[in-house]
Coordinates of C-alpha atoms and ligand atoms in Angstrom, one line a residue:
M1 CA 26.3 -14.5 42.3
D2 CA 23.4 -14.0 44.9
F3 CA 20.4 -12.0 43.8
L4 CA 20.7 -9.5 46.7
V5 CA 24.4 -8.7 45.9
L6 CA 23.7 -8.3 42.3
F7 CA 20.7 -6.0 43.1
L8 CA 22.7 -3.8 45.6
F9 CA 25.6 -3.7 43.0
Y10 CA 23.1 -2.3 40.4
V11 CA 21.6 0.2 42.7
A12 CA 25.1 1.4 43.8
L13 CA 26.2 1.6 40.1
V14 CA 23.1 3.8 39.3
L15 CA 23.6 6.0 42.2
I16 CA 27.4 6.4 41.5
G17 CA 26.5 7.1 37.8
G18 CA 23.9 9.7 38.8
V19 CA 26.3 11.6 41.2
M20 CA 29.2 11.4 38.7
I21 CA 26.9 13.0 36.0
C22 CA 25.7 15.7 38.5
I23 CA 29.4 16.6 39.4
C24 CA 30.9 16.2 35.9
S25 CA 28.2 18.1 34.1
K26 CA 29.3 21.3 35.8
T27 CA 32.8 21.0 34.2
H28 CA 33.9 20.2 30.7
Y29 CA 35.2 16.8 31.8
L30 CA 32.0 15.0 30.9
K31 CA 31.9 16.4 27.4
G32 CA 35.5 15.4 26.9
L33 CA 34.7 11.9 28.2
V34 CA 31.7 11.5 25.8
R35 CA 33.5 12.7 22.9
G36 CA 36.5 10.4 23.7
G37 CA 34.1 7.4 24.1
A38 CA 32.3 8.3 20.8
Q39 CA 35.7 8.5 19.0
I40 CA 36.6 5.0 20.4
I41 CA 33.3 3.5 19.4
S42 CA 33.3 5.0 16.0
S43 CA 36.6 3.5 15.3
I44 CA 35.4 0.1 16.2
I45 CA 31.8 0.1 14.6
P46 CA 31.7 -0.2 10.8
E47 CA 30.5 3.1 9.1
C48 CA 27.4 1.6 7.6
L49 CA 26.3 0.3 11.0
Q50 CA 26.9 3.8 12.5
R51 CA 24.7 5.4 9.8
A52 CA 21.9 3.0 10.4
M53 CA 22.2 3.5 14.2
L54 CA 22.1 7.3 13.6
K55 CA 19.1 6.9 11.2
L56 CA 17.3 4.7 13.8
L57 CA 18.1 7.2 16.8
H58 CA 16.9 10.1 14.6
Y59 CA 13.6 8.3 13.8
L60 CA 13.0 7.4 17.4
F61 CA 13.9 10.7 19.1
H62 CA 13.4 13.4 16.3
T63 CA 10.2 12.4 14.4
R64 CA 6.9 11.8 15.6
N65 CA 6.2 8.0 15.9
H66 CA 4.3 5.6 18.0
T67 CA 7.2 3.3 19.0
F68 CA 7.4 4.5 22.7
I69 CA 3.6 4.5 23.0
L70 CA 3.6 0.8 22.0
L71 CA 6.5 0.2 24.2
H72 CA 4.8 1.7 27.2
L73 CA 1.6 -0.3 26.6
V74 CA 3.7 -3.5 26.3
L75 CA 5.7 -2.8 29.5
Q76 CA 2.5 -1.9 31.5
G77 CA 0.8 -5.0 30.1
M78 CA 3.7 -7.2 31.3
V79 CA 3.8 -5.7 34.8
Y80 CA 0.0 -6.1 35.2
S81 CA 0.2 -9.7 33.8
E82 CA 2.9 -10.5 36.4
Y83 CA 0.8 -8.8 39.2
T84 CA -2.2 -10.8 38.1
W85 CA -0.7 -14.3 37.8
E86 CA 1.9 -14.1 40.6
V87 CA 0.3 -11.9 43.2
F88 CA -3.5 -11.3 42.8
G89 CA -4.4 -15.2 42.8
Y90 CA -2.3 -16.1 45.8
C91 CA -3.4 -12.9 47.6
R92 CA -7.0 -14.1 47.1
E93 CA -6.3 -17.3 48.6
L94 CA -4.7 -15.6 51.6
E95 CA -7.9 -13.6 51.9
F96 CA -6.6 -10.2 51.4
P97 CA -9.3 -7.5 51.1
L98 CA -10.6 -7.4 47.4
H99 CA -10.7 -3.6 47.2
Y100 CA -7.1 -3.4 48.3
L101 CA -6.1 -5.8 45.5
L102 CA -8.2 -4.1 42.9
L103 CA -6.8 -0.7 43.6
P104 CA -3.8 -1.1 40.9
Y105 CA -6.5 -1.9 38.3
L106 CA -8.5 1.1 39.2
L107 CA -5.3 3.2 39.0
L108 CA -4.5 1.5 35.6
I109 CA -7.8 2.7 34.2
V110 CA -7.3 6.3 35.5
N111 CA -3.8 6.2 34.2
L112 CA -4.8 5.1 30.7
V113 CA -7.2 7.8 30.4
F114 CA -4.7 10.5 31.4
F115 CA -2.2 8.8 29.1
T116 CA -4.5 8.9 26.1
L117 CA -5.4 12.6 26.9
S118 CA -1.7 13.4 27.0
C119 CA -1.2 11.7 23.6
V120 CA -4.0 13.2 21.7
S121 CA -4.7 16.6 23.3
N122 CA -3.6 19.9 21.7
P123 CA -0.6 21.2 23.9
G124 CA -1.4 24.8 22.8
T125 CA -0.3 25.0 19.2
I126 CA 0.0 28.6 18.3
T127 CA -1.6 29.4 14.8
K128 CA -2.5 32.5 13.0
A129 CA -6.0 32.5 14.5
N130 CA -5.0 32.5 18.1
E131 CA -1.6 34.2 17.9
L132 CA -2.9 37.5 19.2
S133 CA -4.7 36.1 22.3
F134 CA -1.5 34.0 23.3
L135 CA 0.5 37.2 22.9
Q136 CA -1.4 38.8 25.8
V137 CA -1.2 35.9 28.2
Y138 CA 2.4 36.6 29.6
E139 CA 4.6 39.7 29.8
F140 CA 7.7 39.8 27.7
D141 CA 10.8 40.1 29.7
E142 CA 12.9 41.5 26.7
V143 CA 15.7 39.2 27.7
M144 CA 14.5 35.8 26.6
F145 CA 11.4 36.9 24.9
S146 CA 11.1 40.3 23.1
K147 CA 7.9 41.7 21.7
N148 CA 8.7 41.5 18.1
M149 CA 10.4 38.2 18.1
K150 CA 9.1 35.8 15.3
C151 CA 9.6 32.1 14.8
S152 CA 11.6 31.7 11.7
T153 CA 9.9 28.4 10.8
C154 CA 6.2 29.1 11.5
N155 CA 6.6 32.8 10.6
L156 CA 4.4 33.7 13.6
R157 CA 5.2 36.1 16.5
K158 CA 6.5 34.3 19.5
P159 CA 4.5 34.8 22.7
A160 CA 6.5 34.9 25.9
R161 CA 7.3 31.4 27.3
S162 CA 6.4 29.7 23.8
K163 CA 8.9 27.6 21.9
H164 CA 9.1 25.9 18.6
C165 CA 9.1 22.1 18.8
S166 CA 11.4 20.8 16.1
V167 CA 9.9 17.3 16.3
C168 CA 6.2 18.3 15.7
N169 CA 7.2 21.4 13.7
R170 CA 5.0 23.9 15.5
C171 CA 5.2 26.6 18.2
V172 CA 3.6 25.7 21.5
H173 CA 2.4 27.9 24.1
R174 CA 4.2 27.7 27.5
F175 CA 6.2 24.8 26.0
D176 CA 7.6 22.4 28.6
H177 CA 9.1 19.5 26.5
H178 CA 8.5 17.0 23.7
C179 CA 7.7 13.7 25.3
V180 CA 8.4 10.6 23.3
W181 CA 6.4 8.4 25.6
V182 CA 3.2 10.2 24.5
N183 CA 4.4 11.2 21.1
N184 CA 3.3 14.8 21.9
C185 CA 4.5 18.2 23.0
I186 CA 3.8 19.1 26.7
G187 CA 2.5 22.6 26.9
A188 CA -0.2 25.0 28.4
W189 CA -3.2 23.0 27.5
N190 CA -2.1 19.5 28.3
A191 CA 0.5 19.8 31.1
R192 CA -2.4 18.9 33.8
Y193 CA -3.2 15.7 31.9
F194 CA 0.5 14.9 31.8
L195 CA 1.2 15.6 35.5
L196 CA -2.0 13.4 36.3
Y197 CA -0.6 10.7 34.1
L198 CA 2.7 10.7 35.9
L199 CA 1.0 10.9 39.3
T200 CA -1.3 7.8 38.7
L201 CA 1.5 5.8 37.2
T202 CA 3.6 6.5 40.3
A203 CA 0.6 5.5 42.4
S204 CA -0.1 2.4 40.6
A205 CA 3.5 1.3 40.8
G206 CA 3.4 2.1 44.6
T207 CA 0.4 0.3 45.3
M208 CA 1.6 -2.9 43.4
A209 CA 4.8 -2.7 45.3
M210 CA 3.0 -2.3 48.6
V211 CA 0.6 -5.3 47.9
S212 CA 3.6 -7.4 46.8
T213 CA 5.6 -6.6 49.9
V214 CA 2.7 -7.4 52.2
F215 CA 2.2 -10.7 50.3
L216 CA 5.8 -11.7 50.7
V217 CA 5.9 -10.8 54.3
Q218 CA 2.7 -12.8 55.0
L219 CA 4.2 -15.8 53.1
V220 CA 7.3 -15.8 55.4
V221 CA 5.2 -15.4 58.5
L222 CA 2.8 -18.3 57.4
S223 CA 5.6 -20.7 56.4
D224 CA 7.5 -20.2 59.5
L225 CA 10.6 -19.8 57.4
Y226 CA 12.3 -17.4 59.9
L227 CA 12.4 -20.4 62.4
E228 CA 14.3 -22.5 60.0
T229 CA 18.0 -23.2 59.5
Y230 CA 20.0 -23.7 56.2
V231 CA 23.4 -25.0 55.1
D232 CA 25.8 -22.5 53.6
D233 CA 28.3 -22.9 51.0
L234 CA 31.0 -24.1 53.5
G235 CA 28.5 -26.7 54.8
H236 CA 27.7 -25.0 58.2
F237 CA 24.2 -24.7 59.5
Q238 CA 23.1 -21.1 59.7
V239 CA 20.0 -19.6 61.4
V240 CA 17.7 -17.9 58.8
D241 CA 18.2 -14.1 59.1
I242 CA 16.6 -11.1 57.4
V243 CA 19.1 -11.0 54.4
F244 CA 18.4 -14.7 53.7
L245 CA 14.6 -14.0 54.0
I246 CA 14.8 -11.0 51.5
Q247 CA 16.8 -13.2 49.1
C248 CA 14.4 -16.1 49.4
S249 CA 11.4 -13.8 48.6
F250 CA 12.6 -13.0 45.2
C251 CA 13.7 -16.8 44.3
Ligands
ZN301 ZN1 7.5 27.7 15.3
ZN302 ZN1 6.6 18.3 19.9

């Protein structure tokens, strides 16, 4: 099947999946569907394999480990290798401005700095020593957070907007979530690093996509490909159109 058709099919599938989840999550239909699917899968897969899978999932998502940090670095390395070998060299030959081509590398350095900070920084762990100061930061609403509430695991008083992270086994001030990609909680003290990490990651992907698109357009213009004809599956001569050009650019 043609690349463009496959790609559009994939995008449509993702969009339909997202919309279905949004619609079904408001009803009990999705829960029933997931439970039914799990029952069918559990009757097919042997019990020992199911136990091994549950153990692996527990290790990956419910314990602190470096798996996703390594995966992140490997994926980032692969993307930048592809950019360096497939785009950067050819763009230099086409005399693209150097500062324009180096922008993704600069963003990578900044991104790795904030990634490291998100991984190693203290998210705002509540301890016996700082418990009192955290208790004064936000007012208790007496609905979700009451003044005398204690964390049953840490045995410390719970400041408003704090939460116990079961993965890290600690209470975190202004807890947002536990992120497996940085193997750390995101809380009051490291949320800014995490946001800057996401921002620079998006910016680096955006600049690479932009450089690659300009490069592909330049290739089409220089090769005069849009003036050519091609023979289709039925043996007829066809004039090159925009769909053919997009498909050719990814071949
Ligand atoms: Zn706790
Ligand atoms: Zn955590």
